[in-house]
Amino acid sequence: MIGNEIIIINKDNCNYNHYLSSKIIEKYYNQINPLIIKYDNILQSLEDNNDDDNNDENDTNKNQHQQLNKEIIELIENKIGQQKEREQILIEKKSNLLIEINKLIQSLDLTPNKFEIDNEIQSDYNTLIQSTLLKTPKLLKQINHLNNFNINLKNVFIKLNNNNNNNNNNNNNNNNNKVYSELMKLYKELGIDLSDNKDTEYVSSSFIEIGISVSNKRIDEIENEIKKLQDIRNSIMDKINDSKSIALNLKNQLELESTIENNENNELNQILNKLKLNDDDDGDDCSKNKLEMKSLIQILYKIEGIIKTFELMKEKRLKQINNQINSIERDYQQLSIPLNDETRLNFKLKRNKLPPPSIPSLSLINLLTQESNHLTNLKKLKFKDSFQSKFKSLQSLWDQLCIPLNQRNLKDLLLNNNNNNDNNNNNDEIDYSNEINYYNIETLEIIDKEIKLLNELLDSMKSILNKVKRREWIKSEMKNFETSASDPSRFKGSSIRLLEEAKFRKTIAREYPILTTDLVKELAEWENQNQKSFLYFGNSYLELMNTEQDRPDFHLLHLKLVTKKDPENISDSPMVSYSSTTSSPTTTTTSSPTSSPTTSTINVQQQPQEQPQQTQQNIRPTTPTTPQRPTTPLSKKPSPLTKKPSSSSSSPSSSFTTSPTTPKIPTLSKASSSLNLSPTSVGNNSSSGGGGKIPSLSKTMSSVNLTTTTINSNPTVNKPTPSKKESPILITPSKPKSSPTTSSSSSSVNMTSKSPLTTTTTNKK
């Protein structure tokens, strides 16, 4: 029947046989089996009463019956699986407890033999081991019993710790301390700082268990940690040994033991003493070094740093050896020393006995240095005269081209030339601070090349440069003249000097503006042609001309005479613009392009002969005092570019007539163009006859037009009496007299205020 088949399926297909021993399964089966039989009977009755029904309905009932059978089977299987999982969890828990108990017993070496000294502890332990509860088949009861056993076992451990022999306890503690000390030592050697490490609690406090200060439970873990640290230490020591070998090899190659004390060498010796790698180490020094060095990592880094220093030293020495060998070969060629020369052969024999150039031997460097010094002295004897001669030529060109002092550096010239030369690889090694290194062919060639370039530059600049120097000399002399013009004592000297000053004023008044105009044009053309600035002592002279503020004061080049009685006529106002007509209370001048110039006569009355000298208080200064200004670098006075005056005009005998009774004042003619000029003094009669002196009174003229003024002295002057006071200078306009005078005609070219230009032509009758 279907119901029997259901029972058979539940028994055979679900494999209930090995669960029948469980009372829970049996109870569950007894409860569900009647219900299945009842359900099967109902279905059977329905099939008997309805044989003629449609087969489709029977199929539906059969499917429902099978679905019910399937659901019941799945439900039972789920329940079985849940119970099985619970059973597995309990079994695993029991197994873990047993493992933990066995581990504790084995790690602490607990055996019944240790309890013979205490009958109470032995009895408790035997009772615990022989308990019948350990043989119960119930898992829950077994687990509970194991938990109790674990607690009781810990209590036994506590009693054992409290009642152990002191000697055994001390031995155990000593062993634990030894392992712990070894661990701390490895931490220190590897540079692990426990004060900052998060693992400090794990190392120090997590070992305290069940009343034991340092439990043996963690000994295995500590030993594993020690083994791991020892592997790391061995790896570091291998690297240290390799680095030590490299450092010692470099030390031997560099021959540091034979040299003066070396910091890296001393540090290496200290490290080797710390590691006890040297055979002759001292115990006291070693212990001292151990305190200075914290960890093996620091030792490794220190040795690597020393190796880098030794390698740099080696590279520097190899480069020095190579440079010296090349330098010696060049010196042999420059000195024309043949290969079979005795000195050269001896040097070759000595060099063959030493290590090759690939090894940075100190003895090889000393030999090369000695030979190089010997050849350098020979070069000095051969090239010194040529060098000094060429260097003097170079300095002369520097002076002619007005090159500033900070650019006259032969060392910089050689370094710049060598840096631009790709074929010379030893330029950085040449010490040009030593004079002896200049005596070679290379230096002479560089100087020759520079001399050639400067000569070409001088050829293109010479004409302009001469004008520049001439202009700067005029500026310098004009500044000196401005200073001397304000000194009243200048009239006490010879009249020849005053005439020379007058010539100087005329010369520079005519020459300076021409120079300035020509230079502006020529400098612009030169810079446009050469595509660079025309430099004068390191500065562009064209820009210097445009920005210069210290220019000659041409107000001092013109003489304006006023009387002492008219101080209000002396004006301190600055120059005014040019005008066609100017008037003065003392001098009237008119200008006309067609008519002849108006002539003004200045009558000067001489002082008595009995008063040969005047005090400085009676002399009124005619020009303001000008502070001394710095002069240009060229102090040498060049020859004037203008033609010198004739000797007749410069001779004092032709200009002055000296008489002890009737001194004469020479008749002077002066042509002035539209210039801003300053007055100067008029020469005095300094003959032995004791003629009177004429003070110089001058002030800035506002504007001067093309005018010809004739200064005539009174040919007949009464002999002055000693009792008379000093007579003022009387300036009165008068007509020309029949006495012989010197007239002059002048022409002027109007220029700007910055570049005045005057052209004067004097015709002597």
Tab-separated table of N, CA and C in Angstrom, residues 413-476:
chain	number	residue	atom	x	y	z
A	413	LEU	N	90.078	85.635	-16.749
A	413	LEU	CA	90.255	85.468	-18.195
A	413	LEU	C	90.657	84.040	-18.533
A	414	LEU	N	91.594	83.479	-17.772
A	414	LEU	CA	92.049	82.108	-18.035
A	414	LEU	C	90.957	81.099	-17.727
A	415	LEU	N	90.238	81.304	-16.629
A	415	LEU	CA	89.176	80.354	-16.271
A	415	LEU	C	88.059	80.368	-17.303
A	416	ASN	N	87.654	81.547	-17.758
A	416	ASN	CA	86.598	81.624	-18.766
A	416	ASN	C	87.038	80.984	-20.070
A	417	ASN	N	88.274	81.192	-20.444
A	417	ASN	CA	88.775	80.599	-21.681
A	417	ASN	C	88.857	79.091	-21.566
A	418	ASN	N	89.287	78.600	-20.409
A	418	ASN	CA	89.409	77.150	-20.221
A	418	ASN	C	88.056	76.476	-20.125
A	419	ASN	N	87.080	77.150	-19.528
A	419	ASN	CA	85.742	76.566	-19.427
A	419	ASN	C	85.085	76.442	-20.787
A	420	ASN	N	85.448	77.318	-21.713
A	420	ASN	CA	84.893	77.239	-23.063
A	420	ASN	C	85.639	76.263	-23.956
A	421	ASN	N	86.747	75.727	-23.470
A	421	ASN	CA	87.564	74.793	-24.251
A	421	ASN	C	87.180	73.378	-23.874
A	422	ASP	N	86.534	72.646	-24.782
A	422	ASP	CA	86.069	71.286	-24.480
A	422	ASP	C	87.195	70.279	-24.462
A	423	ASN	N	88.337	70.587	-25.085
A	423	ASN	CA	89.426	69.613	-25.155
A	423	ASN	C	90.230	69.537	-23.873
A	424	ASN	N	90.099	70.513	-23.031
A	424	ASN	CA	90.869	70.524	-21.780
A	424	ASN	C	89.960	70.078	-20.660
A	425	ASN	N	90.286	68.953	-20.052
A	425	ASN	CA	89.453	68.404	-18.989
A	425	ASN	C	90.037	68.642	-17.611
A	426	ASN	N	91.122	69.384	-17.519
A	426	ASN	CA	91.790	69.555	-16.238
A	426	ASN	C	91.739	70.999	-15.755
A	427	ASN	N	90.781	71.779	-16.240
A	427	ASN	CA	90.775	73.196	-15.928
A	427	ASN	C	90.458	73.460	-14.470
A	428	ASP	N	89.553	72.688	-13.903
A	428	ASP	CA	89.160	72.933	-12.531
A	428	ASP	C	90.281	72.638	-11.548
A	429	GLU	N	91.289	71.869	-11.972
A	429	GLU	CA	92.367	71.497	-11.071
A	429	GLU	C	93.482	72.539	-11.047
A	430	ILE	N	93.477	73.497	-11.959
A	430	ILE	CA	94.547	74.491	-12.012
A	430	ILE	C	94.309	75.536	-10.932
A	431	ASP	N	95.307	75.754	-10.113
A	431	ASP	CA	95.225	76.740	-9.044
A	431	ASP	C	95.888	78.025	-9.527
A	432	TYR	N	95.065	78.960	-10.032
A	432	TYR	CA	95.611	80.195	-10.569
A	432	TYR	C	95.958	81.199	-9.477
A	433	SER	N	95.676	80.864	-8.225
A	433	SER	CA	96.128	81.737	-7.146
A	433	SER	C	97.636	81.657	-6.958
A	434	ASN	N	98.248	80.591	-7.477
A	434	ASN	CA	99.698	80.444	-7.429
A	434	ASN	C	100.290	80.994	-8.726
A	435	GLU	N	101.197	81.919	-8.603
A	435	GLU	CA	101.744	82.598	-9.786
A	435	GLU	C	102.499	81.644	-10.696
A	436	ILE	N	103.049	80.602	-10.140
A	436	ILE	CA	103.884	79.708	-10.942
A	436	ILE	C	103.075	78.961	-11.996
A	437	ASN	N	101.748	78.855	-11.789
A	437	ASN	CA	100.902	78.142	-12.748
A	437	ASN	C	100.617	78.953	-14.010
A	438	TYR	N	101.064	80.205	-14.055
A	438	TYR	CA	100.868	81.024	-15.254
A	438	TYR	C	101.968	80.800	-16.293
A	439	TYR	N	103.043	80.180	-15.891
A	439	TYR	CA	104.194	80.060	-16.783
A	439	TYR	C	104.082	78.784	-17.612
A	440	ASN	N	103.257	78.853	-18.651
A	440	ASN	CA	103.117	77.723	-19.562
A	440	ASN	C	102.652	78.252	-20.910
A	441	ILE	N	102.702	77.372	-21.885
A	441	ILE	CA	102.347	77.774	-23.253
A	441	ILE	C	100.863	78.108	-23.358
A	442	GLU	N	100.015	77.348	-22.647
A	442	GLU	CA	98.579	77.596	-22.735
A	442	GLU	C	98.231	79.017	-22.299
A	443	THR	N	98.831	79.451	-21.190
A	443	THR	CA	98.560	80.808	-20.717
A	443	THR	C	99.063	81.854	-21.705
A	444	LEU	N	100.224	81.640	-22.265
A	444	LEU	CA	100.758	82.590	-23.246
A	444	LEU	C	99.870	82.670	-24.476
A	445	GLU	N	99.342	81.548	-24.917
A	445	GLU	CA	98.447	81.558	-26.079
A	445	GLU	C	97.155	82.316	-25.770
A	446	ILE	N	96.627	82.118	-24.558
A	446	ILE	CA	95.403	82.832	-24.187
A	446	ILE	C	95.652	84.334	-24.130
A	447	ILE	N	96.799	84.731	-23.579
A	447	ILE	CA	97.118	86.160	-23.513
A	447	ILE	C	97.311	86.733	-24.916
A	448	ASP	N	97.976	85.999	-25.792
A	448	ASP	CA	98.139	86.463	-27.181
A	448	ASP	C	96.785	86.647	-27.862
A	449	LYS	N	95.903	85.710	-27.622
A	449	LYS	CA	94.572	85.810	-28.222
A	449	LYS	C	93.830	87.029	-27.698
A	450	GLU	N	93.949	87.286	-26.398
A	450	GLU	CA	93.271	88.446	-25.819
A	450	GLU	C	93.893	89.746	-26.315
A	451	ILE	N	95.205	89.768	-26.448
A	451	ILE	CA	95.874	90.966	-26.965
A	451	ILE	C	95.425	91.266	-28.394
A	452	LYS	N	95.278	90.241	-29.195
A	452	LYS	CA	94.828	90.436	-30.573
A	452	LYS	C	93.417	91.014	-30.600
A	453	LEU	N	92.542	90.487	-29.767
A	453	LEU	CA	91.170	91.004	-29.728
A	453	LEU	C	91.135	92.447	-29.247
A	454	LEU	N	91.930	92.765	-28.220
A	454	LEU	CA	91.929	94.129	-27.698
A	454	LEU	C	92.547	95.104	-28.693
A	455	ASN	N	93.539	94.681	-29.448
A	455	ASN	CA	94.115	95.557	-30.481
A	455	ASN	C	93.093	95.878	-31.564
A	456	GLU	N	92.343	94.871	-31.978
A	456	GLU	CA	91.291	95.121	-32.968
A	456	GLU	C	90.243	96.077	-32.413
A	457	LEU	N	89.902	95.881	-31.144
A	457	LEU	CA	88.932	96.785	-30.536
A	457	LEU	C	89.496	98.194	-30.416
A	458	LEU	N	90.769	98.311	-30.093
A	458	LEU	CA	91.384	99.632	-29.965
A	458	LEU	C	91.445	100.350	-31.309
A	459	ASP	N	91.698	99.627	-32.386
A	459	ASP	CA	91.737	100.253	-33.710
A	459	ASP	C	90.393	100.877	-34.069
A	460	SER	N	89.318	100.207	-33.696
A	460	SER	CA	87.995	100.739	-34.024
A	460	SER	C	87.554	101.845	-33.071
A	461	MET	N	88.166	101.931	-31.890
A	461	MET	CA	87.723	102.891	-30.882
A	461	MET	C	88.707	104.033	-30.676
A	462	LYS	N	89.870	103.971	-31.283
A	462	LYS	CA	90.948	104.880	-30.909
A	462	LYS	C	90.581	106.340	-31.129
A	463	SER	N	90.065	106.659	-32.319
A	463	SER	CA	89.754	108.061	-32.611
A	463	SER	C	88.675	108.589	-31.669
A	464	ILE	N	87.648	107.777	-31.447
A	464	ILE	CA	86.573	108.215	-30.548
A	464	ILE	C	87.086	108.281	-29.115
A	465	LEU	N	87.920	107.322	-28.745
A	465	LEU	CA	88.411	107.265	-27.373
A	465	LEU	C	89.285	108.466	-27.045
A	466	ASN	N	90.058	108.940	-28.024
A	466	ASN	CA	90.873	110.138	-27.789
A	466	ASN	C	89.990	111.354	-27.521
A	467	LYS	N	88.906	111.467	-28.267
A	467	LYS	CA	87.985	112.584	-28.029
A	467	LYS	C	87.311	112.457	-26.668
A	468	VAL	N	86.981	111.233	-26.292
A	468	VAL	CA	86.361	111.028	-24.981
A	468	VAL	C	87.322	111.432	-23.869
A	469	LYS	N	88.580	111.019	-23.993
A	469	LYS	CA	89.574	111.387	-22.978
A	469	LYS	C	89.781	112.899	-22.944
A	470	ARG	N	89.805	113.526	-24.147
A	470	ARG	CA	89.969	114.980	-24.208
A	470	ARG	C	88.796	115.680	-23.530
A	471	ARG	N	87.602	115.195	-23.759
A	471	ARG	CA	86.409	115.803	-23.145
A	471	ARG	C	86.431	115.642	-21.624
A	472	GLU	N	86.835	114.458	-21.163
A	472	GLU	CA	86.896	114.244	-19.724
A	472	GLU	C	87.981	115.102	-19.086
A	473	TRP	N	89.087	115.317	-19.829
A	473	TRP	CA	90.132	116.190	-19.296
A	473	TRP	C	89.640	117.627	-19.180
A	474	ILE	N	88.899	118.096	-20.169
A	474	ILE	CA	88.346	119.449	-20.115
A	474	ILE	C	87.414	119.593	-18.914
A	475	LYS	N	86.574	118.593	-18.688
A	475	LYS	CA	85.667	118.646	-17.540
A	475	LYS	C	86.449	118.706	-16.237
A	476	SER	N	87.496	117.910	-16.165
A	476	SER	CA	88.300	117.893	-14.942
A	476	SER	C	89.010	119.224	-14.719
